[in-house]
Coordinates of C-alpha atoms in Angstrom, one line a residue:
Chain A
M13 CA 0.0 0.0 0.0
A14 CA 1.4 3.4 -0.9
A15 CA 2.7 5.7 1.8
R16 CA 0.3 8.4 1.0
D17 CA -2.6 6.1 1.7
P18 CA -4.9 7.6 4.3
A19 CA -4.4 5.6 7.4
E20 CA -7.2 3.5 8.8
P21 CA -9.4 5.9 10.6
N22 CA -8.6 5.9 14.3
A23 CA -11.4 6.3 16.8
A24 CA -9.1 8.3 19.0
D25 CA -8.0 10.6 16.1
P26 CA -10.2 13.7 16.1
A27 CA -9.4 14.1 12.4
A28 CA -11.3 11.0 11.6
S29 CA -14.5 12.5 12.7
T30 CA -15.9 15.8 11.5
A31 CA -18.2 16.3 14.6
A32 CA -17.4 15.1 18.0
G33 CA -21.0 14.8 18.9
P34 CA -22.5 13.3 22.1
A35 CA -22.6 9.9 20.4
A36 CA -19.2 9.1 21.9
S37 CA -20.2 9.6 25.5
T38 CA -23.7 8.1 25.3
A39 CA -23.0 5.0 23.1
T40 CA -20.8 2.6 25.0
D41 CA -22.0 -0.7 23.5
P42 CA -20.1 -1.1 20.3
G43 CA -22.7 -3.7 19.0
A44 CA -25.5 -1.2 19.4
A45 CA -23.5 1.6 18.0
I46 CA -22.7 -0.4 14.8
E47 CA -26.3 -1.4 14.5
R48 CA -27.4 2.3 14.8
A49 CA -24.7 3.4 12.4
Y50 CA -26.0 0.8 9.9
R51 CA -29.5 2.1 10.1
E52 CA -28.6 5.8 10.0
A53 CA -25.6 5.9 7.8
Y54 CA -25.6 2.9 5.5
G55 CA -27.1 4.8 2.5
A56 CA -24.8 7.8 2.8
V57 CA -21.7 5.6 3.1
L58 CA -22.7 3.5 0.2
A59 CA -23.7 6.4 -2.0
T60 CA -20.2 7.9 -1.6
S61 CA -18.5 4.6 -2.1
I62 CA -20.4 4.0 -5.4
R63 CA -19.0 7.4 -6.6
F64 CA -15.5 6.3 -5.5
L65 CA -15.9 3.1 -7.5
G66 CA -17.2 4.7 -10.7
G67 CA -20.8 3.5 -10.3
D68 CA -20.0 -0.1 -9.4
F69 CA -22.8 -1.0 -7.0
D70 CA -21.6 -4.5 -6.1
A71 CA -18.0 -3.4 -5.5
A72 CA -19.2 -0.5 -3.4
E73 CA -21.5 -2.8 -1.4
E74 CA -18.6 -5.1 -0.7
A75 CA -16.4 -2.1 0.4
V76 CA -19.1 -0.9 2.7
A77 CA -19.6 -4.4 4.1
E78 CA -15.9 -4.7 4.8
A79 CA -16.0 -1.3 6.5
F80 CA -18.7 -2.5 8.8
A81 CA -16.7 -5.7 9.4
A82 CA -13.7 -3.5 10.3
A83 CA -15.9 -1.6 12.7
L84 CA -17.0 -4.8 14.4
E85 CA -13.4 -5.7 14.9
T86 CA -11.9 -2.4 16.0
W87 CA -14.7 -0.5 17.8
P88 CA -14.9 -2.9 20.8
R89 CA -11.1 -2.6 21.0
D90 CA -10.4 1.1 20.3
G91 CA -13.7 2.7 21.3
I92 CA -16.6 4.0 19.3
P93 CA -15.7 6.9 17.0
A94 CA -17.6 10.2 17.6
N95 CA -18.7 10.3 14.0
A96 CA -19.5 6.8 13.0
A97 CA -20.6 7.7 9.5
A98 CA -17.3 9.6 8.7
W99 CA -15.3 6.7 10.1
L100 CA -17.2 4.2 8.0
T101 CA -17.0 6.3 4.8
T102 CA -13.2 6.6 5.2
A103 CA -12.9 2.9 5.9
A104 CA -15.0 2.0 2.9
R105 CA -12.9 4.4 0.7
N106 CA -9.7 2.7 1.8
R107 CA -11.2 -0.6 0.8
A108 CA -12.3 0.9 -2.5
L109 CA -8.8 2.2 -3.1
D110 CA -7.2 -1.1 -2.4
R111 CA -9.6 -2.7 -4.8
I112 CA -8.8 -0.2 -7.6
R113 CA -5.1 -0.7 -7.1
R114 CA -5.5 -4.5 -7.1
E115 CA -7.4 -4.4 -10.4
R116 CA -5.0 -1.9 -12.0
R117 CA -2.1 -4.2 -11.1
Q118 CA -3.9 -7.1 -12.6
A119 CA -4.4 -5.1 -15.7
D120 CA -0.6 -5.0 -16.0
K121 CA -0.5 -1.4 -17.0
L122 CA 1.1 -0.3 -13.8
D123 CA 3.2 2.5 -15.1
R124 CA 0.6 4.5 -17.1
L125 CA -2.4 3.6 -14.9
G126 CA -0.4 4.1 -11.7
R127 CA -0.5 7.8 -12.4
E128 CA -4.2 7.7 -13.1
T129 CA -4.7 6.0 -9.8
E130 CA -2.9 8.8 -8.1
G131 CA -5.1 11.3 -9.8
E132 CA -8.1 9.3 -8.8
V133 CA -7.0 9.3 -5.2
D134 CA -7.3 13.1 -5.3
S135 CA -10.8 12.9 -6.9
M136 CA -11.8 10.4 -4.2
Q137 CA -11.9 13.0 -1.5
I138 CA -14.8 12.3 0.8
G139 CA -15.7 15.9 0.4
S140 CA -17.9 18.4 2.1
E141 CA -21.4 17.8 3.5
D142 CA -22.8 19.1 0.2
R143 CA -20.8 16.7 -1.8
L144 CA -22.2 13.8 0.3
E145 CA -25.7 15.0 -0.2
D146 CA -25.1 15.1 -4.0
D147 CA -23.9 11.5 -3.7
R148 CA -27.3 10.5 -2.2
L149 CA -29.1 12.4 -4.9
R150 CA -27.0 10.6 -7.6
L151 CA -27.8 7.4 -6.0
I152 CA -31.6 8.0 -5.9
F153 CA -31.7 9.2 -9.6
T154 CA -29.7 6.1 -10.6
C155 CA -31.9 3.8 -8.5
C156 CA -35.0 5.4 -10.0
H157 CA -33.8 5.4 -13.6
P158 CA -36.7 4.7 -16.1
A159 CA -34.6 2.0 -17.8
L160 CA -35.2 -0.1 -14.6
P161 CA -38.6 -1.7 -13.9
L162 CA -40.6 0.2 -11.2
D163 CA -40.5 -2.7 -8.6
A164 CA -36.7 -2.8 -9.0
R165 CA -36.4 0.9 -8.5
V166 CA -38.2 0.8 -5.2
A167 CA -36.3 -2.3 -4.0
L168 CA -33.0 -0.7 -4.9
T169 CA -33.7 2.6 -3.3
L170 CA -34.8 0.9 -0.1
R171 CA -31.8 -1.5 -0.1
T172 CA -29.2 1.1 -0.9
L173 CA -30.4 4.5 0.5
G174 CA -32.5 3.1 3.2
G175 CA -30.2 0.2 4.1
L176 CA -33.2 -2.0 4.6
T177 CA -32.4 -5.7 4.4
T178 CA -33.7 -7.9 1.6
P179 CA -36.2 -9.7 4.0
E180 CA -37.6 -6.4 5.2
I181 CA -38.2 -5.2 1.7
A182 CA -39.7 -8.5 0.7
R183 CA -42.1 -8.3 3.6
A184 CA -43.0 -4.7 2.8
F185 CA -44.0 -5.7 -0.7
L186 CA -45.4 -9.1 0.0
V187 CA -43.1 -11.0 -2.3
P188 CA -40.9 -14.0 -1.5
E189 CA -37.3 -13.1 -0.4
A190 CA -35.8 -15.0 -3.3
T191 CA -37.9 -13.0 -5.8
L192 CA -36.7 -9.7 -4.2
A193 CA -33.1 -10.8 -4.1
Q194 CA -33.3 -11.7 -7.8
R195 CA -34.9 -8.4 -8.5
L196 CA -32.0 -6.6 -6.9
V197 CA -29.4 -8.7 -8.7
R198 CA -31.0 -8.0 -12.1
A199 CA -31.3 -4.3 -11.4
K200 CA -27.7 -3.9 -10.5
R201 CA -26.7 -6.0 -13.5
K202 CA -28.7 -3.7 -15.8
I203 CA -27.1 -0.6 -14.2
R204 CA -23.7 -2.0 -14.9
E205 CA -24.3 -3.6 -18.3
A206 CA -26.5 -1.0 -19.9
G207 CA -24.3 1.9 -18.6
I208 CA -26.9 3.7 -16.5
P209 CA -24.9 6.7 -15.3
Y210 CA -24.3 7.5 -11.7
R211 CA -25.2 11.2 -11.8
V212 CA -28.0 13.7 -11.3
P213 CA -29.9 14.2 -14.6
T214 CA -29.4 17.4 -16.5
S215 CA -32.1 20.1 -16.1
D216 CA -33.6 19.0 -19.4
E217 CA -34.1 15.5 -18.3
L218 CA -35.0 16.2 -14.7
P219 CA -38.7 16.8 -14.9
A220 CA -39.4 13.5 -16.7
R221 CA -37.2 11.6 -14.3
L222 CA -38.9 13.1 -11.3
D223 CA -42.1 11.2 -11.2
G224 CA -40.3 7.9 -10.6
V225 CA -38.3 9.4 -7.8
L226 CA -41.4 10.9 -6.1
A227 CA -43.2 7.5 -6.3
T228 CA -40.2 5.8 -4.8
L229 CA -39.8 8.3 -2.0
Y230 CA -43.4 8.0 -1.2
L231 CA -43.0 4.2 -0.8
V232 CA -39.9 4.7 1.3
F233 CA -41.7 7.1 3.6
N234 CA -44.6 4.7 4.0
E235 CA -42.2 1.9 4.8
G236 CA -40.9 4.0 7.6
Y237 CA -44.3 5.3 8.7
L238 CA -46.3 2.1 8.5
A239 CA -43.4 -0.2 9.5
T240 CA -44.1 -3.8 8.5
S241 CA -41.8 -5.6 10.8
G242 CA -42.4 -6.4 14.5
E243 CA -42.4 -3.9 17.3
L244 CA -40.5 -1.1 15.6
S245 CA -43.6 0.7 14.6
V246 CA -42.2 4.0 13.4
R247 CA -38.9 3.7 11.5
Q248 CA -38.3 7.4 12.2
E249 CA -35.0 7.5 10.5
L250 CA -36.5 6.2 7.3
C251 CA -39.2 8.9 7.4
A252 CA -36.5 11.5 8.2
E253 CA -34.5 10.3 5.2
A254 CA -37.6 10.5 2.9
I255 CA -38.3 14.0 4.2
R256 CA -34.6 15.0 3.7
L257 CA -34.6 13.7 0.1
A258 CA -38.0 15.3 -0.7
S259 CA -36.7 18.6 0.7
I260 CA -33.6 18.5 -1.5
L261 CA -35.8 17.7 -4.5
A262 CA -38.2 20.5 -3.8
G263 CA -35.2 22.8 -3.6
L264 CA -33.8 21.6 -6.9
L265 CA -37.2 21.8 -8.7
P266 CA -39.1 24.6 -7.1
A267 CA -41.4 25.0 -10.2
R268 CA -42.6 21.4 -9.9
S269 CA -45.6 21.5 -7.6
E270 CA -45.5 17.8 -6.7
T271 CA -42.1 18.1 -5.0
H272 CA -43.6 20.5 -2.5
G273 CA -46.7 18.4 -2.3
L274 CA -44.7 15.3 -1.4
L275 CA -42.6 17.2 1.1
A276 CA -45.7 18.7 2.7
L277 CA -47.5 15.3 2.9
F278 CA -44.5 13.8 4.6
L279 CA -44.2 16.6 7.1
F280 CA -47.9 16.6 8.1
Q281 CA -47.8 12.8 8.5
D282 CA -44.5 12.8 10.4
S283 CA -45.8 15.6 12.7
R284 CA -48.2 13.1 14.2
R285 CA -45.7 10.3 15.0
D286 CA -45.7 10.9 18.8
A287 CA -49.4 10.9 18.9
R288 CA -49.9 7.9 16.6
L289 CA -49.2 5.3 19.3
T290 CA -50.8 4.9 22.6
S291 CA -48.9 4.0 25.8
D292 CA -49.5 0.3 25.1
G293 CA -48.1 0.6 21.6
S294 CA -51.3 0.4 19.6
I295 CA -52.3 2.7 16.9
A296 CA -54.4 5.8 17.9
L297 CA -56.9 6.8 15.4
L298 CA -56.7 10.4 14.1
E299 CA -59.8 11.3 16.0
D300 CA -58.4 9.9 19.2
Q301 CA -55.0 11.4 19.0
D302 CA -53.7 13.9 21.5
R303 CA -53.1 16.8 19.1
A304 CA -51.0 18.6 21.6
L305 CA -48.4 16.0 20.8
W306 CA -48.3 16.9 17.1
E307 CA -45.0 18.5 16.2
R308 CA -45.9 22.1 15.4
G309 CA -42.6 22.9 13.7
E310 CA -43.2 20.2 11.2
I311 CA -46.8 21.3 10.6
E312 CA -45.6 24.9 10.0
R313 CA -43.0 23.6 7.5
G314 CA -45.8 21.5 5.9
F315 CA -47.9 24.6 5.4
V316 CA -45.0 26.5 3.8
A317 CA -44.4 23.6 1.4
L318 CA -48.2 23.3 0.7
D319 CA -48.4 27.0 -0.2
L320 CA -45.3 26.7 -2.5
G321 CA -46.9 23.7 -4.1
F322 CA -50.3 25.3 -4.8
A323 CA -48.4 28.5 -6.1
A324 CA -46.5 26.2 -8.5
A325 CA -49.7 24.4 -9.5
R326 CA -51.6 27.5 -10.6
A327 CA -51.1 26.6 -14.3
V328 CA -51.6 22.9 -14.0
P329 CA -54.1 20.8 -12.0
A330 CA -52.9 19.7 -8.5
G331 CA -51.3 16.3 -8.6
R332 CA -51.8 13.4 -6.3
Y333 CA -49.2 14.3 -3.7
L334 CA -50.4 17.9 -3.4
L335 CA -54.0 16.7 -3.0
Q336 CA -53.0 14.2 -0.3
A337 CA -51.0 16.9 1.4
A338 CA -54.1 19.2 1.3
I339 CA -56.1 16.4 3.0
A340 CA -53.4 16.0 5.7
A341 CA -53.4 19.8 6.1
E342 CA -57.2 19.8 6.8
H343 CA -56.5 17.6 9.8
A344 CA -53.4 19.7 10.9
R345 CA -55.5 22.9 10.6
T346 CA -57.7 22.0 13.6
I347 CA -56.3 21.4 17.0
D348 CA -59.7 20.0 17.9
G349 CA -60.4 16.9 15.9
A350 CA -64.2 17.3 16.4
R351 CA -64.2 20.4 14.1
T352 CA -62.5 18.7 11.2
D353 CA -64.2 19.6 7.9
W354 CA -64.9 16.1 6.6
R355 CA -66.9 17.4 3.6
V356 CA -63.8 19.3 2.3
I357 CA -61.8 16.1 2.9
A358 CA -64.3 13.9 1.0
T359 CA -64.1 16.4 -1.9
L360 CA -60.3 16.3 -2.0
Y361 CA -60.5 12.5 -2.0
A362 CA -62.9 12.6 -4.9
G363 CA -60.4 14.7 -6.8
L364 CA -57.7 12.2 -5.9
E365 CA -59.9 9.4 -7.2
R366 CA -60.2 11.1 -10.5
I367 CA -56.4 11.3 -10.9
D368 CA -55.8 7.9 -9.4
P369 CA -58.8 5.5 -9.6
N370 CA -57.6 3.2 -6.9
P371 CA -59.7 1.2 -4.4
V372 CA -57.6 2.4 -1.4
V373 CA -58.5 6.0 -2.3
T374 CA -62.2 4.9 -2.5
L375 CA -61.8 3.4 0.9
N376 CA -60.5 6.6 2.3
R377 CA -63.2 8.7 0.6
A378 CA -65.8 6.3 2.2
V379 CA -64.3 6.9 5.6
A380 CA -64.6 10.7 5.0
V381 CA -68.1 10.4 3.7
A382 CA -69.0 8.3 6.8
Q383 CA -67.8 11.2 9.0
A384 CA -69.6 13.9 6.9
D385 CA -72.9 12.1 6.1
G386 CA -73.0 9.2 8.5
P387 CA -71.8 5.6 8.6
A388 CA -74.6 4.3 6.3
A389 CA -73.4 6.6 3.4
G390 CA -69.8 5.4 3.9
L391 CA -70.8 1.7 4.1
S392 CA -72.7 1.9 0.8
L393 CA -69.6 3.1 -1.0
L394 CA -67.7 0.1 0.4
D395 CA -70.3 -2.3 -0.8
D396 CA -69.2 -1.8 -4.3
P397 CA -68.1 -5.3 -5.4
M398 CA -65.2 -3.9 -7.4
V399 CA -63.8 -2.2 -4.3
R400 CA -64.3 -5.3 -2.2
G401 CA -62.8 -7.6 -4.8
R402 CA -59.7 -5.5 -5.3
L403 CA -59.1 -4.9 -1.6
A404 CA -59.5 -8.6 -0.5
G405 CA -56.7 -9.3 1.9
Y406 CA -56.2 -5.7 2.8
H407 CA -56.8 -5.3 6.6
L408 CA -58.1 -1.7 6.4
L409 CA -61.2 -2.6 4.5
P410 CA -62.7 -4.9 7.2
A411 CA -61.4 -2.4 9.8
A412 CA -63.2 0.5 8.2
R413 CA -66.4 -1.6 7.7
A414 CA -66.2 -2.8 11.3
D415 CA -66.1 0.8 12.5
M416 CA -69.1 1.9 10.4
L417 CA -71.1 -1.2 11.4
R418 CA -70.3 -0.6 15.1
R419 CA -71.6 3.0 14.8
L420 CA -74.7 1.7 13.1
G421 CA -75.3 -0.6 16.1
R422 CA -74.8 -3.8 13.9
L423 CA -72.6 -5.3 16.5
P424 CA -72.3 -9.0 15.5
E425 CA -71.4 -8.0 11.9
A426 CA -68.9 -5.5 13.4
V427 CA -67.3 -8.2 15.6
A428 CA -66.9 -10.5 12.5
E429 CA -65.2 -7.6 10.6
Y430 CA -62.8 -6.8 13.5
E431 CA -61.8 -10.4 13.7
R432 CA -61.1 -10.5 10.0
A433 CA -59.1 -7.2 10.2
A434 CA -57.0 -8.4 13.1
A435 CA -56.2 -11.6 11.3
L436 CA -55.0 -9.6 8.3
A437 CA -53.1 -6.9 10.1
V438 CA -49.4 -6.8 9.3
N439 CA -47.9 -5.2 12.4
D440 CA -48.4 -5.6 16.2
A441 CA -49.5 -2.1 16.9
E442 CA -52.4 -2.3 14.4
R443 CA -53.3 -5.8 15.6
R444 CA -53.4 -4.6 19.3
F445 CA -55.6 -1.7 18.3
L446 CA -58.0 -4.0 16.4
Q447 CA -58.1 -6.5 19.2
R448 CA -58.9 -3.7 21.7
R449 CA -61.8 -2.5 19.5
L450 CA -63.0 -6.0 19.1
A451 CA -63.1 -6.5 22.9
E452 CA -65.0 -3.2 23.3
T453 CA -67.5 -4.2 20.7
R454 CA -68.1 -7.6 22.2
Q455 CA -69.0 -6.1 25.6
Chain B
M1 CA -19.7 2.6 -24.1
R2 CA -20.9 1.3 -27.5
Y3 CA -24.6 0.8 -28.1
I4 CA -26.6 -0.5 -31.0
L5 CA -29.9 1.2 -31.8
L6 CA -32.1 -1.4 -33.5
V7 CA -34.6 0.6 -35.5
Y8 CA -38.0 -1.2 -35.7
T9 CA -40.5 0.3 -38.1
P10 CA -43.9 -0.7 -39.4
E11 CA -43.6 -3.0 -42.4
S12 CA -45.2 -0.5 -44.8
E13 CA -42.5 2.1 -44.0
Q14 CA -39.9 -0.5 -44.4
G15 CA -41.4 -1.7 -47.7
R16 CA -40.7 1.6 -49.4
G17 CA -37.0 0.8 -49.3
A18 CA -37.6 -1.7 -52.1
D19 CA -38.2 1.1 -54.6
P20 CA -34.8 2.1 -56.0
A21 CA -36.1 5.6 -56.6
E22 CA -36.4 5.9 -52.8
A23 CA -33.0 4.4 -52.1
G24 CA -31.6 7.7 -50.9
I25 CA -31.9 9.0 -47.4
S26 CA -34.9 11.1 -46.4
A27 CA -34.3 14.6 -45.2
P28 CA -35.1 13.9 -41.5
F29 CA -32.5 11.1 -41.5
L30 CA -29.9 13.3 -43.2
E31 CA -30.5 15.8 -40.4
Y32 CA -30.3 13.1 -37.8
N33 CA -27.1 11.8 -39.1
D34 CA -25.6 15.3 -39.0
W35 CA -26.8 15.6 -35.4
L36 CA -25.0 12.4 -34.5
D37 CA -21.8 13.3 -36.3
E38 CA -21.7 16.8 -34.7
R39 CA -21.5 14.9 -31.4
R40 CA -19.0 12.4 -33.0
I41 CA -20.9 9.4 -31.6
R42 CA -21.9 7.6 -34.9
V43 CA -19.7 4.5 -35.4
A44 CA -22.0 3.0 -38.1
G45 CA -25.5 3.1 -39.3
E46 CA -27.3 1.4 -42.2
R47 CA -30.8 0.8 -43.5
L48 CA -31.8 -2.8 -44.2
A49 CA -33.7 -4.0 -47.2
A50 CA -37.3 -4.9 -46.8
S51 CA -38.0 -7.8 -44.4
G52 CA -39.4 -9.7 -47.4
S53 CA -35.8 -10.1 -48.6
A54 CA -34.8 -11.7 -45.3
T55 CA -33.9 -15.4 -45.0
T56 CA -33.5 -17.1 -41.6
V57 CA -31.0 -19.9 -41.0
R58 CA -31.1 -22.5 -38.1
L59 CA -28.9 -25.5 -37.5
R60 CA -30.9 -28.3 -35.8
D61 CA -29.5 -31.8 -35.2
G62 CA -26.8 -31.1 -37.8
S63 CA -29.2 -30.2 -40.6
R64 CA -29.5 -26.7 -42.0
L65 CA -33.0 -25.3 -41.9
I66 CA -33.6 -22.4 -44.2
T67 CA -36.8 -20.4 -44.0
D68 CA -38.1 -17.4 -45.8
G69 CA -38.6 -14.2 -43.9
P70 CA -37.4 -12.6 -40.7
F71 CA -36.9 -14.5 -37.4
A72 CA -40.2 -13.4 -36.0
E73 CA -43.2 -12.1 -37.8
T74 CA -44.3 -8.9 -36.1
K75 CA -46.0 -5.7 -37.0
E76 CA -42.7 -3.9 -36.7
V77 CA -39.6 -5.2 -38.4
L78 CA -36.0 -4.4 -38.1
G79 CA -35.5 -1.7 -40.6
G80 CA -32.0 -0.5 -39.8
Y81 CA -29.4 0.1 -37.1
Y82 CA -27.0 2.5 -35.7
I83 CA -23.9 1.8 -33.7
L84 CA -23.0 4.7 -31.4
E85 CA -20.2 5.4 -29.1
C86 CA -21.9 7.1 -26.1
R87 CA -20.8 8.3 -22.6
D88 CA -23.6 6.3 -21.0
L89 CA -27.1 5.0 -21.4
D90 CA -28.6 8.5 -21.0
E91 CA -26.7 9.8 -24.0
A92 CA -27.8 6.7 -26.1
L93 CA -31.4 7.1 -25.0
E94 CA -31.3 10.8 -26.0
A95 CA -29.9 9.8 -29.5
A96 CA -32.6 7.1 -29.9
A97 CA -35.4 9.6 -29.0
R98 CA -34.1 11.9 -31.7
C99 CA -34.1 9.2 -34.4
P100 CA -36.9 10.0 -36.9
A101 CA -38.1 6.4 -36.8
A102 CA -38.9 6.8 -33.1
M103 CA -42.1 8.5 -34.1
L104 CA -43.2 5.7 -36.4
G105 CA -41.8 2.6 -34.7
S106 CA -39.6 1.9 -31.8
I107 CA -35.9 1.9 -31.1
E108 CA -34.3 -0.9 -29.0
V109 CA -31.1 0.4 -27.3
R110 CA -28.7 -2.4 -26.4
P111 CA -25.2 -2.1 -25.1
I112 CA -22.6 -3.9 -27.1
V113 CA -20.4 -6.2 -25.0
P114 CA -16.9 -4.9 -25.3
Q115 CA -14.3 -7.4 -26.7
P116 CA -10.8 -6.9 -25.2
G117 CA -8.3 -5.8 -27.8
M118 CA -11.0 -5.0 -30.4
T119 CA -11.8 -1.4 -30.5
G120 CA -13.5 -1.4 -33.8
P121 CA -13.9 1.7 -36.0
E122 CA -13.9 5.1 -34.3
P123 CA -16.9 7.4 -34.5
A124 CA -17.0 9.2 -37.8
A125 CA -16.0 12.8 -37.8
R126 CA -18.8 14.6 -39.7
V127 CA -19.5 12.6 -42.8
P128 CA -22.6 14.5 -44.0
G129 CA -24.8 12.7 -46.5
R130 CA -23.3 9.3 -45.9
A131 CA -25.8 6.4 -46.4
T132 CA -27.3 5.0 -43.3

């Protein structure tokens, strides 16, 4: 290894960390620290490593895996670095450099390419905070490239930027793990073989490329917000990541109303995260939430984004994210849930249904109609055989029907629907909520 | 990276090529070729004769099977190709989208697997009016 090689980052070396935060003093368990670093920093470390390695996802994933392995080895011995992400990025970069040198030597063009490698070392600076954000943006536009099938774009974004494991993603999208793993392999092969570039699209290409990115971020946020696995009901960091990326996109494309719409939607939803769960960990319905727990700062940022979105949408009809944000805003507007204007919400859902004729939207409109015009009106919308057929297996359909039946006093039918919903629920918090409602209805 | 643009067009469009009077290159393609050459990305590009002139060969159990016509009978047939030297897929897709045939048919963009030691011809430097 050349003498000018950056040394393995040393936990005790303040140069290895850009911010000596409180992490060093609070985190004393190296295992927990590595686990947290994986959740929080995997995407960023990988994004920068892919740039180092000229867009080679597999090589970068290997370098990052080696960096985490090095952390497992050295952190218990040398202590946990203050800035775990910086340590891991440096470690992954050193692995990437070793790899490039190895490959160059194999190419047997040492003399000429040796100089290029030296040049590359200079271009492989980890760089400023801005540069690192660019890396993540590069990564998301590459993962969301239209030459990739949509399901692969989502899986790749979650796997690389979100650092979710293959089993977690498979569960989120209800496909077998082997199918998901194959999807990721094919996507990375296509990126490599077809020459999909690792860069942010030019301003000409950006608008067309945006829709796929928005759809992907939406799914990432939902994966964080409606966590599918076990007890960890709110994958806060995933939501924060989706908000961060949405905010960068809105800054890049201020004239595109949907970037603001998506950001506003995320912020309104995220503002409720502390109120969403009751003390026993079950889901609190919007109407039962303690709205004092809603994060006012996020709501204010949400309204700013919503206004920017509607200002940008003057010439074009509001898109799906802006309409959904407007619905969330109607809830955020009233500190007293009883004064929610459900008729406005039902109208917004009807607008959404026109853009996106989707049975889940119909389900939500029915819930709003049930609030505005009574449970019988809502129930009749849900009796549509098309809606029932397409939502078979989706736990929120029996849950919504159960609630309307209960309010109509049709208790035996309500009990049957709660039982059906609890059996279909995908996470513990929702299951606990449904079982509590079931017990109340049976009394 | 080197890409091939497989230009599929409806058979009626392709059929016109059979008329020697129309053997030349139409104005939109001349313009397109100039556009490619300004960017110095065109390595090769040619129009194929009508699919009715195609013959398909297969070797099965040692015997040669020769059939009339293209490999697959479809509404759109392979009418021509370009080989381009592009920075990446985005540049190749941009070039494909500008091909006049993209409005009538479809362009399949495929990377060409690089062969070590075989670089092939370099992109032409502005050869206006050359046949495609």
